[in-house]
GROMACS .gro file of C-alpha atoms in nm:
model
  239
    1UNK     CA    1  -7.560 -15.431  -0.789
    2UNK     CA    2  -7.595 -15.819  -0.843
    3UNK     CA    3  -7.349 -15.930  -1.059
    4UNK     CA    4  -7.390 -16.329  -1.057
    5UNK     CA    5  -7.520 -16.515  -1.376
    6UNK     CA    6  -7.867 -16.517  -1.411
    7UNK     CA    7  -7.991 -16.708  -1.695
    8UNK     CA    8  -8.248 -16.531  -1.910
    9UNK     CA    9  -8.323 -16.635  -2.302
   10UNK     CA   10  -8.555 -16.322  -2.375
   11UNK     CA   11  -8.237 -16.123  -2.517
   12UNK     CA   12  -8.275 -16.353  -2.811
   13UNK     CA   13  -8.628 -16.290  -2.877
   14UNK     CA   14  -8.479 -15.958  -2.955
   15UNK     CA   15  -8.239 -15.789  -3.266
   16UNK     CA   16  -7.920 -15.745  -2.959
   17UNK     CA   17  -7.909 -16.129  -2.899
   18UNK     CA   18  -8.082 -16.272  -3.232
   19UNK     CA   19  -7.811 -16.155  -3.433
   20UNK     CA   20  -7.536 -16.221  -3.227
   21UNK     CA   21  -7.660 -16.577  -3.255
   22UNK     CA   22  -7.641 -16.548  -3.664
   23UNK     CA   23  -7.310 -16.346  -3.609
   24UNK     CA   24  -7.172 -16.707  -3.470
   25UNK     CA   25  -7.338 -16.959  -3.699
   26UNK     CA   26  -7.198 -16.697  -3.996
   27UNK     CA   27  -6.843 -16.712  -3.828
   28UNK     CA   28  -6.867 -17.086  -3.880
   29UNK     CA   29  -7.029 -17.126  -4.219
   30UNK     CA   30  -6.719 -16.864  -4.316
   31UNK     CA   31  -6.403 -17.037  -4.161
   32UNK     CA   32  -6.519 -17.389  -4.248
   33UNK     CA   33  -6.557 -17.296  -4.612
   34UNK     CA   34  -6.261 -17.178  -4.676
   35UNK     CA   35  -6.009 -17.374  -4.375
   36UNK     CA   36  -6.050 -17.720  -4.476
   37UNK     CA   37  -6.048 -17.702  -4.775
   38UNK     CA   38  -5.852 -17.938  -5.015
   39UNK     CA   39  -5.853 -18.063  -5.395
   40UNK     CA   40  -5.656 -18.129  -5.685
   41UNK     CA   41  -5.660 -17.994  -6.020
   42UNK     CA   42  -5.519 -18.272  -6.301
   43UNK     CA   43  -5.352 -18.135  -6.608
   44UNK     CA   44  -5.291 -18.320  -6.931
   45UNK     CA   45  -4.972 -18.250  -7.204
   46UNK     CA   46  -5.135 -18.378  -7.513
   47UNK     CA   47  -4.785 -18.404  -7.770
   48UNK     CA   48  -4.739 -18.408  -8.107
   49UNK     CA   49  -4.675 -18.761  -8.153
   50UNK     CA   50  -5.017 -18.860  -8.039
   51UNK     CA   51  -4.904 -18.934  -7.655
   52UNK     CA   52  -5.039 -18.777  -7.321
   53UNK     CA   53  -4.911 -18.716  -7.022
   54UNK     CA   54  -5.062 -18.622  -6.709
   55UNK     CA   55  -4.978 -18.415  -6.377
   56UNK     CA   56  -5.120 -18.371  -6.045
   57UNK     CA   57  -5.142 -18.019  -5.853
   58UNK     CA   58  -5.302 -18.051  -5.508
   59UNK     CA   59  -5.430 -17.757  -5.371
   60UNK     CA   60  -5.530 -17.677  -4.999
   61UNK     CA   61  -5.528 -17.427  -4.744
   62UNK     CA   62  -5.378 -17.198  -4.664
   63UNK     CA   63  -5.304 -17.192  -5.065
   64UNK     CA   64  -4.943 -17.143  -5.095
   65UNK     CA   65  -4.902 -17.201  -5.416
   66UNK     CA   66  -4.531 -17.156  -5.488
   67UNK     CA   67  -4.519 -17.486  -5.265
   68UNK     CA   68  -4.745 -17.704  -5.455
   69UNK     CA   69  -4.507 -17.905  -5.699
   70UNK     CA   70  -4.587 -18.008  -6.010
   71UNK     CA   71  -4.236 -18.164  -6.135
   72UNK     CA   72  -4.037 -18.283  -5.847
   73UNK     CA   73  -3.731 -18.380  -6.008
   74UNK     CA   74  -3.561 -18.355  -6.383
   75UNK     CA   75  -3.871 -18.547  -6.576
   76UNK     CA   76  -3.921 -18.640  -6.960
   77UNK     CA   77  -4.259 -18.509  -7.118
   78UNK     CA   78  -4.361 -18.503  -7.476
   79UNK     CA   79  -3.911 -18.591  -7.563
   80UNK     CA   80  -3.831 -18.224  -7.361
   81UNK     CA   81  -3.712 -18.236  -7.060
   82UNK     CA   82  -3.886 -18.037  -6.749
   83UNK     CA   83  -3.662 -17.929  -6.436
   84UNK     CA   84  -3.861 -17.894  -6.028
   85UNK     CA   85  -4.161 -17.665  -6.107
   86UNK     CA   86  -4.416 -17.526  -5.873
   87UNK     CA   87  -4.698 -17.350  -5.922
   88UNK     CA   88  -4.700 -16.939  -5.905
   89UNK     CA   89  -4.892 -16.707  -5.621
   90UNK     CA   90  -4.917 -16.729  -5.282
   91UNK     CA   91  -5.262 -16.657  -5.119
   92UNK     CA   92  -5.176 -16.732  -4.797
   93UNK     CA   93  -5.177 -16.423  -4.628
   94UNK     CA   94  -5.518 -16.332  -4.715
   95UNK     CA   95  -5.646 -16.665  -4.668
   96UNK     CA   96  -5.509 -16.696  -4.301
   97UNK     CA   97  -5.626 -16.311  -4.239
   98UNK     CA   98  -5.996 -16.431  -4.336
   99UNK     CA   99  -5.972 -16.739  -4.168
  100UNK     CA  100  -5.828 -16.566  -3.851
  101UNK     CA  101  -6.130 -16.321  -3.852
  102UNK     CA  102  -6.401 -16.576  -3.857
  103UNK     CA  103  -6.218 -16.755  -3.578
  104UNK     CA  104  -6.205 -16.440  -3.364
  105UNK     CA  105  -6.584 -16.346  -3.447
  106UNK     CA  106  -6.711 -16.668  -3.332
  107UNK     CA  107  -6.504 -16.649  -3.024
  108UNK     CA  108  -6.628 -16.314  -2.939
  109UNK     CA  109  -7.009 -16.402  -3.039
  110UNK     CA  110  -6.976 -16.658  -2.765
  111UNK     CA  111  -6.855 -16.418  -2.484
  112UNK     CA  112  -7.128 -16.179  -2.596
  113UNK     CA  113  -7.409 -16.451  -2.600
  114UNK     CA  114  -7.312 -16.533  -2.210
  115UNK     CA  115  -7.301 -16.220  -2.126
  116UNK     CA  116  -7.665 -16.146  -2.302
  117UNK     CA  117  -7.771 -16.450  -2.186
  118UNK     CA  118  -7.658 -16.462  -1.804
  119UNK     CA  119  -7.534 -16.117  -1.751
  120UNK     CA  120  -7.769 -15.883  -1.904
  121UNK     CA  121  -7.805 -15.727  -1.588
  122UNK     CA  122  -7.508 -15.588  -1.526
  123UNK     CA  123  -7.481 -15.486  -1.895
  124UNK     CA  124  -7.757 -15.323  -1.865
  125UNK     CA  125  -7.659 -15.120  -1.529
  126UNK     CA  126  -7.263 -15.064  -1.680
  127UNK     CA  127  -7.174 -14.773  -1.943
  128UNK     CA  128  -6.854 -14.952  -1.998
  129UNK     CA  129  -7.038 -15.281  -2.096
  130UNK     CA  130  -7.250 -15.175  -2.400
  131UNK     CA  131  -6.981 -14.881  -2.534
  132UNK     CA  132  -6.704 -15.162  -2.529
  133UNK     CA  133  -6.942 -15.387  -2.680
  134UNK     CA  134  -7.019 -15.120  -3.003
  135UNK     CA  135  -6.637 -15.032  -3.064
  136UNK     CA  136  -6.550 -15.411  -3.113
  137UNK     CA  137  -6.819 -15.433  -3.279
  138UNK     CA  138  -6.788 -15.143  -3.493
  139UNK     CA  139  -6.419 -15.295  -3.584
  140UNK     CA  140  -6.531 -15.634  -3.626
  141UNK     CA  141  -6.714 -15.531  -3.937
  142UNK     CA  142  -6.425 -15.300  -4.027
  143UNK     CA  143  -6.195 -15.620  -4.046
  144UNK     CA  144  -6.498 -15.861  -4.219
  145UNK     CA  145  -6.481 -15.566  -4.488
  146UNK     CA  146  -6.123 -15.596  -4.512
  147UNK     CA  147  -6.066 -15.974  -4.487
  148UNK     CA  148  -6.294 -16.056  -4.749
  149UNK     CA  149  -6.196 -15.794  -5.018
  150UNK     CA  150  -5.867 -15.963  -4.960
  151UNK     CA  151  -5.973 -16.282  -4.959
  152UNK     CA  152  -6.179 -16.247  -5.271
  153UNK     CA  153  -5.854 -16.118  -5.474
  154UNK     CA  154  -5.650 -16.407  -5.342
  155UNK     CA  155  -5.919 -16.674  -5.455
  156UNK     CA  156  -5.933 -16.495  -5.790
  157UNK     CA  157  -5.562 -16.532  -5.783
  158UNK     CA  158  -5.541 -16.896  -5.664
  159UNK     CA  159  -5.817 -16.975  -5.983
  160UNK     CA  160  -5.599 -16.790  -6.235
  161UNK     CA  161  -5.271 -16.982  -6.089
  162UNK     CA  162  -5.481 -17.317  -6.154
  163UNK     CA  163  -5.630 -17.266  -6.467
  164UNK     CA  164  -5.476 -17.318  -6.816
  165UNK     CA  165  -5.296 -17.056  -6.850
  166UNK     CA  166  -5.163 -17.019  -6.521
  167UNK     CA  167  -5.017 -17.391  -6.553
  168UNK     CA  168  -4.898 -17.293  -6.929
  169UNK     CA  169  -4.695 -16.997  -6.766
  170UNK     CA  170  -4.558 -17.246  -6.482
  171UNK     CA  171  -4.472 -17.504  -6.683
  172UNK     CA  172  -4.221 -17.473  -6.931
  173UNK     CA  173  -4.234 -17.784  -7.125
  174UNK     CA  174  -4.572 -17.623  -7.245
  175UNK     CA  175  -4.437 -17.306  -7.439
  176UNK     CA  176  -4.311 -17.570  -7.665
  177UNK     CA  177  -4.502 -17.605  -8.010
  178UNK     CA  178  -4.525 -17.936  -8.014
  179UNK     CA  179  -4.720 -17.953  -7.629
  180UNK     CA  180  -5.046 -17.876  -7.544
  181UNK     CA  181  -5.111 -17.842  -7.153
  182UNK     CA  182  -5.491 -17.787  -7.051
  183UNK     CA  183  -5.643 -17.840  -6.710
  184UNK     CA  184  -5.896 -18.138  -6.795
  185UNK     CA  185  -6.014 -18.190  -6.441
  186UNK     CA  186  -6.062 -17.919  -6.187
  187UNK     CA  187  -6.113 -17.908  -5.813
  188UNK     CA  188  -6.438 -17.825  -5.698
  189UNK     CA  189  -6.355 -17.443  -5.565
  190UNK     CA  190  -6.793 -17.414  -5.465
  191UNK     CA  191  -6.695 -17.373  -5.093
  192UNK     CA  192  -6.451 -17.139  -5.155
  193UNK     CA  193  -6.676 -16.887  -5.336
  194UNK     CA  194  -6.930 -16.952  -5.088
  195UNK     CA  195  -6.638 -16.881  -4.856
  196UNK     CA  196  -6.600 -16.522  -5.040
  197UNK     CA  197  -7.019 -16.481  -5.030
  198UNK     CA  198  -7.017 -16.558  -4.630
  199UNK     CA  199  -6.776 -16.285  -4.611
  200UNK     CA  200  -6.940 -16.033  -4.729
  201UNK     CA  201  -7.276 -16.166  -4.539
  202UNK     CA  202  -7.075 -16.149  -4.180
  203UNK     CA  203  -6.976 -15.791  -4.319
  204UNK     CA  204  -7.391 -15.675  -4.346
  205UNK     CA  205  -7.487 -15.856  -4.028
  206UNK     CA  206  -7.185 -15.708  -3.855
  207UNK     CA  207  -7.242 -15.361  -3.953
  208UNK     CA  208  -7.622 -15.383  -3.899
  209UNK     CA  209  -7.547 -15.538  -3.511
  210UNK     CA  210  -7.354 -15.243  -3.451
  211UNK     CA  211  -7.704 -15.056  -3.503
  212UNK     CA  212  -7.863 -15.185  -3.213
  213UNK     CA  213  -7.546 -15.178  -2.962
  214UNK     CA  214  -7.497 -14.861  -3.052
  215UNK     CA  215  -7.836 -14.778  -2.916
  216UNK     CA  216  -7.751 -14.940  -2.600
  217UNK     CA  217  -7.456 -14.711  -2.525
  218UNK     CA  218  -7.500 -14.401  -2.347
  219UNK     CA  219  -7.419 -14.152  -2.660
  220UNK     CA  220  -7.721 -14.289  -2.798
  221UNK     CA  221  -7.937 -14.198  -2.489
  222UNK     CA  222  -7.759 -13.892  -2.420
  223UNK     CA  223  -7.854 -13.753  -2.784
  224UNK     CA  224  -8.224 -13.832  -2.747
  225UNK     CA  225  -8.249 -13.701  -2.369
  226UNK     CA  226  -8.058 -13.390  -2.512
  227UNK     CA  227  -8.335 -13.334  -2.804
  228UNK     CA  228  -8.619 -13.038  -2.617
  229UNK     CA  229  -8.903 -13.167  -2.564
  230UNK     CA  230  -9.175 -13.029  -2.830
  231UNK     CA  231  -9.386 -12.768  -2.669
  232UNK     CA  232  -9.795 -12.708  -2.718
  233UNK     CA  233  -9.921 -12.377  -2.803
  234UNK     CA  234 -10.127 -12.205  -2.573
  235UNK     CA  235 -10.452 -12.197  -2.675
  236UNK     CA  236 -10.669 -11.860  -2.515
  237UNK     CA  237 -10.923 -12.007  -2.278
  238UNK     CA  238 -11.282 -11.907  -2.422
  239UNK     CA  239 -11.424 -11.573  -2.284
   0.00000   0.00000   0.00000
């Protein structure tokens, strides 16, 4: 059996390479969304004597909010004094586990490319090849089913955690009567909900690859080769 590369682009003309190639640009479009991102929501204390007072929460990945200070040291707002306060949540974990996901699909949507690509082949000749192929497949969209469900509850969480009442809850200065805290400028969170939406995408396009690897595996032949053949009735030659 020859095993060295052989470069052939006709597996992409096809469902096995053609959506290994969207599995990768997904990957991308999913991690970029979500790991770089960065903003700052600004929040005005409007006070009883007529003056305002403004504070800045900066928000980025990998969204540990308990970090992100909003009062640094012992500060005056509105005559009340406000001790160190940080925001409340931490969305780390599912942010990293989504981000770590799309990271390790792209990676393997390489390797499979170069293999379709220059190794079909032996792919093609190997039982190991394709079955190995469908089971990381198979758990690939597992964990793109898991990562995003996650990922979607920890972006609701970081938006609730941001919002007016999350900073009301935070901050203590703004239980007073006199205060009025409100969010008046918000950071952009569009690639983060696109973030969520890519998710789910990688999760159908995952699922739906493991379709057609699954038909490359031996199971898939065995069951069909297994299947009897359908027979023709005899029909009595004419007399």
């Amino acid at each position: 059996m020859m095993t060295g590369f052989r470069l052939n682009l006709s597996p992409l003309k096809e469902p096995l390479g053609f959506i290994k190639l969207v599995e990768w640009l997904t990957a991308i479009f999913a991690f970029g969304s979500c790991g770089g991102y960065s903003g700052r929501n600004i929040i005005s204390l409007f006070c009883g004597n007529g003056t305002n007072e403004t504070l800045t929460a900066a928000i980025s990945y990998p969204f540990r909010l308990n970090q992100v200070s909003l009062v640094e040291g012992n500060m005056t707002f509105c005559n009340h004094t406000a001790g160190p306060t940080h925001l409340v949540g931490d969305s780390a974990s599912s942010a990293e586990f989504f981000v770590g996901v799309a990271v390790v699909c792209f990676l393997y949507s390489m390797v499979a490319l170069l293999v379709y690509l220059g190794y079909m082949h032996v792919y093609k000749d190997s039982d190991f090849g394709p079955i190995i192929d469908f089971l990381v497949t198979a758990a690939l969209a597992f964990l793109w089913l898991a990562c995003s469900s996650a990922w979607a509850k920890g972006l609701q969480n970081v938006k609730d955690a941001t919002g007016d009442a999350g900073i009301a809850s935070a901050l203590d200065v703004c239980a007073r009567s006199d205060v009025t805290c409100r969010v008046t400028e918000f950071a952009g969170l569009r690639s983060l909900n696109v973030s969520v939406v890519f998710g789910f995408l990688n999760l159908c396009v995952w699922a739906g690859n493991a379709w057609f690897v699954y038909k490359e595996t031996r199971w898939h032949s065995q069951k069909y080769a297994a299947q009897p053949a359908p027979t023709r009735s005899q029909v009595p030659a004419a007399i």
